Amino acid sequence: MSFRFQDRAQAGRALAEKLAAFSNRPDVAVLGLPRGGVPVAFQVAQRLGVALDVFLVRKLGVPRHEELAMGAVASGHICILNDNIIHSLGIPREVIDQAVTRERRELEQRQRAFCQEHPVELRDRVVILVDDGLATGASMRAAVMAAREWHPAQVVVAVPVSSRETYEEFKQHADEIVCVQTPANFEGVGQWYEDFTQISDAEVRTLLEQGANFGRKK
């Protein structure tokens, strides 16, 4: 039975219940995709008692088909290119370079905005990537690709709501996908929230500051 979440916080609490098997594990890190994924991730990390951070990734969209990713850039000077798409579409090198430069600039601005100086270590950890929902899944696919460059033990995608097609697709992209609901009449993420207000950079910073000690031994 499909239902609407009150807001991202309530969606995060519902998602945390689905992720209970990861509770109180020092090898688990919950990473929210900004901006909308961070309030969801905050609730998940708080309830599981595990580390919280933001995962900054910028999809390199194919010109005029921006939802199709030809690669991604992420924190730590990571740049991944999808050679199959680039070659099949004949995308020139200068177009790729322009996209990389543009998205790296945006990534750096977000790093400064979120004061992310000491990100959580991902190597050999179970990384749970969280967003507020999956429509086409383009940004999350980029995040999965980028996260794997840090050599985690496992990459789990976790969202409150997803289209059924994208949910099935991520069974191939991630080691595991966890989702509260996959409505049959899915038209967009926002339709499944009573309150889908845009999240500000300041709100993201506040949540990260409040969650800085999640998962640490007391």
Coordinates of C-alpha atoms in Angstrom, one line a residue:
M1 CA 0.0 0.0 0.0
S2 CA 1.5 3.4 -1.1
F3 CA 1.5 6.4 1.2
R4 CA 3.0 9.9 1.5
F5 CA 5.7 10.7 4.0
Q6 CA 5.1 13.7 6.2
D7 CA 8.5 15.1 5.5
R8 CA 12.1 13.9 5.0
A9 CA 12.7 13.4 8.7
Q10 CA 9.7 11.1 9.0
A11 CA 10.9 9.3 5.8
G12 CA 14.3 8.9 7.4
R13 CA 12.8 7.3 10.5
A14 CA 10.9 4.8 8.3
L15 CA 14.0 4.0 6.3
A16 CA 16.0 3.4 9.5
E17 CA 13.6 0.6 10.4
K18 CA 14.4 -1.1 7.1
L19 CA 18.1 -0.8 7.9
A20 CA 18.0 -2.1 11.5
A21 CA 20.5 -4.9 10.6
F22 CA 23.3 -2.2 10.3
S23 CA 22.7 -0.8 13.8
N24 CA 25.6 0.0 16.1
R25 CA 28.3 -1.2 13.7
P26 CA 31.5 0.8 13.7
D27 CA 32.2 -0.4 10.2
V28 CA 29.1 1.4 8.8
A29 CA 28.9 4.9 7.5
V30 CA 25.7 6.7 6.3
L31 CA 26.3 9.3 3.6
G32 CA 23.6 11.7 2.5
L33 CA 23.4 13.1 -1.0
P34 CA 22.9 16.9 -0.7
R35 CA 20.8 18.5 -0.2
G36 CA 17.6 16.5 0.1
G37 CA 19.2 13.3 1.2
V38 CA 20.9 14.8 4.2
P39 CA 17.8 15.2 6.4
V40 CA 16.9 11.6 5.6
A41 CA 20.5 10.3 6.3
F42 CA 20.5 12.2 9.6
Q43 CA 17.6 10.3 10.9
V44 CA 19.0 7.0 9.7
A45 CA 22.5 7.5 11.2
Q46 CA 21.0 8.8 14.5
R47 CA 18.7 5.7 14.9
L48 CA 21.4 3.2 13.8
G49 CA 24.1 4.8 15.9
V50 CA 26.6 5.0 13.1
A51 CA 28.7 7.7 11.5
L52 CA 27.1 10.4 9.4
D53 CA 28.6 12.4 6.6
V54 CA 27.6 14.1 3.3
F55 CA 28.8 12.5 0.0
L56 CA 29.5 15.2 -2.6
V57 CA 29.2 14.0 -6.2
R58 CA 28.4 15.8 -9.4
K59 CA 27.1 13.9 -12.4
L60 CA 28.6 14.7 -15.7
G61 CA 25.5 14.9 -17.9
V62 CA 25.6 14.3 -21.6
P63 CA 24.9 17.6 -23.4
R64 CA 21.2 18.0 -24.2
H65 CA 20.5 14.7 -22.3
E66 CA 21.6 15.7 -18.8
E67 CA 19.9 12.8 -17.0
L68 CA 22.3 10.5 -18.9
A69 CA 25.6 10.4 -17.1
M70 CA 28.8 10.2 -19.0
G71 CA 30.7 10.2 -15.8
A72 CA 31.0 11.8 -12.4
V73 CA 33.3 13.8 -10.1
A74 CA 33.4 13.5 -6.4
S75 CA 35.3 14.5 -3.3
G76 CA 38.9 13.5 -3.2
H77 CA 39.7 14.5 -6.8
I78 CA 37.8 11.5 -8.1
C79 CA 36.8 11.6 -11.8
I80 CA 35.1 8.6 -13.4
L81 CA 34.2 8.5 -17.1
N82 CA 31.7 6.1 -18.7
D83 CA 33.7 5.2 -21.8
N84 CA 30.9 3.1 -23.3
I85 CA 28.5 6.2 -23.4
I86 CA 31.3 8.6 -24.5
H87 CA 32.4 6.4 -27.4
S88 CA 28.9 5.3 -28.5
L89 CA 27.8 9.0 -28.6
G90 CA 31.0 10.3 -30.0
I91 CA 31.4 13.0 -27.3
P92 CA 34.4 15.2 -28.0
R93 CA 37.2 15.4 -25.4
E94 CA 36.8 19.2 -25.1
V95 CA 33.1 18.8 -24.2
I96 CA 34.1 16.3 -21.5
D97 CA 36.8 18.6 -20.1
Q98 CA 34.4 21.5 -20.0
A99 CA 31.9 19.4 -18.0
V100 CA 34.6 18.2 -15.6
T101 CA 35.8 21.7 -15.0
R102 CA 32.3 23.1 -14.5
E103 CA 31.2 20.3 -12.1
R104 CA 34.5 20.4 -10.1
R105 CA 34.0 24.1 -9.5
E106 CA 30.5 23.4 -8.2
L107 CA 31.8 20.5 -6.1
E108 CA 34.5 22.8 -4.5
Q109 CA 31.8 25.4 -3.7
R110 CA 29.7 22.8 -2.0
Q111 CA 32.7 21.5 0.0
R112 CA 33.2 25.0 1.3
A113 CA 29.5 25.5 2.0
F114 CA 29.3 22.3 4.0
C115 CA 32.7 22.8 5.8
Q116 CA 33.7 19.3 4.8
E117 CA 37.4 19.3 5.8
H118 CA 37.6 15.8 7.4
P119 CA 35.2 13.4 5.6
V120 CA 34.5 10.0 7.1
E121 CA 36.9 7.3 6.0
L122 CA 35.2 4.9 3.6
R123 CA 37.8 2.3 2.9
D124 CA 36.7 -1.2 4.0
R125 CA 33.5 0.2 5.5
V126 CA 29.9 -0.6 4.6
V127 CA 28.8 2.7 2.9
I128 CA 25.1 3.4 2.9
L129 CA 24.2 6.1 0.3
V130 CA 21.0 7.9 1.2
D131 CA 18.8 10.2 -0.9
D132 CA 15.2 11.3 -0.4
G133 CA 14.1 9.2 -3.4
L134 CA 15.0 7.8 -6.8
A135 CA 13.3 8.8 -10.0
T136 CA 15.8 8.2 -12.9
G137 CA 18.5 7.5 -10.4
A138 CA 21.2 9.4 -12.4
S139 CA 22.8 11.1 -9.5
M140 CA 22.7 8.0 -7.3
R141 CA 24.4 6.0 -10.1
A142 CA 27.1 8.5 -10.2
A143 CA 27.4 8.4 -6.4
V144 CA 27.7 4.6 -6.4
M145 CA 30.5 4.8 -9.1
A146 CA 32.4 7.4 -7.1
A147 CA 32.0 5.7 -3.8
R148 CA 33.5 2.5 -5.1
E149 CA 36.7 4.4 -5.9
W150 CA 37.3 4.6 -2.1
H151 CA 37.3 0.8 -1.9
P152 CA 34.5 0.3 0.6
A153 CA 33.6 -3.2 1.8
Q154 CA 30.0 -2.8 0.5
V155 CA 27.9 -0.1 -1.1
V156 CA 24.2 0.0 -0.1
V157 CA 21.7 2.4 -1.7
A158 CA 18.9 3.4 0.7
V159 CA 15.9 5.6 -0.1
P160 CA 12.4 6.1 1.3
V161 CA 10.7 5.9 -2.2
S162 CA 11.7 4.9 -5.7
S163 CA 10.2 4.1 -9.1
R164 CA 9.9 0.4 -9.5
E165 CA 12.0 0.4 -12.7
T166 CA 14.9 2.3 -11.0
Y167 CA 14.7 0.1 -7.9
E168 CA 15.1 -3.0 -10.0
E169 CA 18.0 -1.4 -11.9
F170 CA 19.9 -0.6 -8.7
K171 CA 20.0 -4.3 -7.9
Q172 CA 22.7 -4.4 -10.5
H173 CA 24.5 -1.2 -9.6
A174 CA 24.7 -1.5 -5.8
D175 CA 25.5 -4.4 -3.5
E176 CA 22.1 -3.9 -1.9
I177 CA 19.2 -1.5 -2.3
V178 CA 16.8 -0.8 0.6
C179 CA 13.6 1.1 -0.1
V180 CA 10.5 1.7 2.0
Q181 CA 8.1 1.8 -0.9
T182 CA 8.0 1.5 -4.7
P183 CA 4.6 2.9 -5.7
A184 CA 3.0 1.7 -9.0
N185 CA 1.9 5.2 -9.9
F186 CA 5.3 6.9 -9.4
E187 CA 5.6 10.2 -11.3
G188 CA 8.3 12.0 -9.2
V189 CA 9.9 11.9 -5.7
G190 CA 8.1 15.1 -4.5
Q191 CA 4.6 13.6 -4.9
W192 CA 5.3 11.2 -2.1
Y193 CA 6.0 13.9 0.5
E194 CA 3.5 16.2 2.2
D195 CA 6.3 18.6 2.8
F196 CA 9.0 18.6 0.1
T197 CA 10.5 22.0 0.8
Q198 CA 13.9 22.7 -0.7
I199 CA 16.8 22.2 1.8
S200 CA 19.3 25.0 2.3
D201 CA 23.0 24.8 2.6
A202 CA 22.7 26.2 6.2
E203 CA 20.3 23.4 7.1
V204 CA 22.7 20.8 5.7
R205 CA 25.6 22.3 7.8
T206 CA 23.4 22.3 10.9
L207 CA 22.5 18.6 10.5
L208 CA 26.1 17.6 9.8
E209 CA 27.3 19.5 12.9
Q210 CA 24.6 17.9 15.1
G211 CA 25.5 14.4 13.7
A212 CA 29.2 14.9 14.0
N213 CA 29.4 12.4 16.9
F214 CA 27.1 9.8 15.7
G215 CA 28.6 6.3 15.9
R216 CA 31.5 7.4 18.2
K217 CA 32.1 5.4 21.3
K218 CA 31.1 7.2 24.5

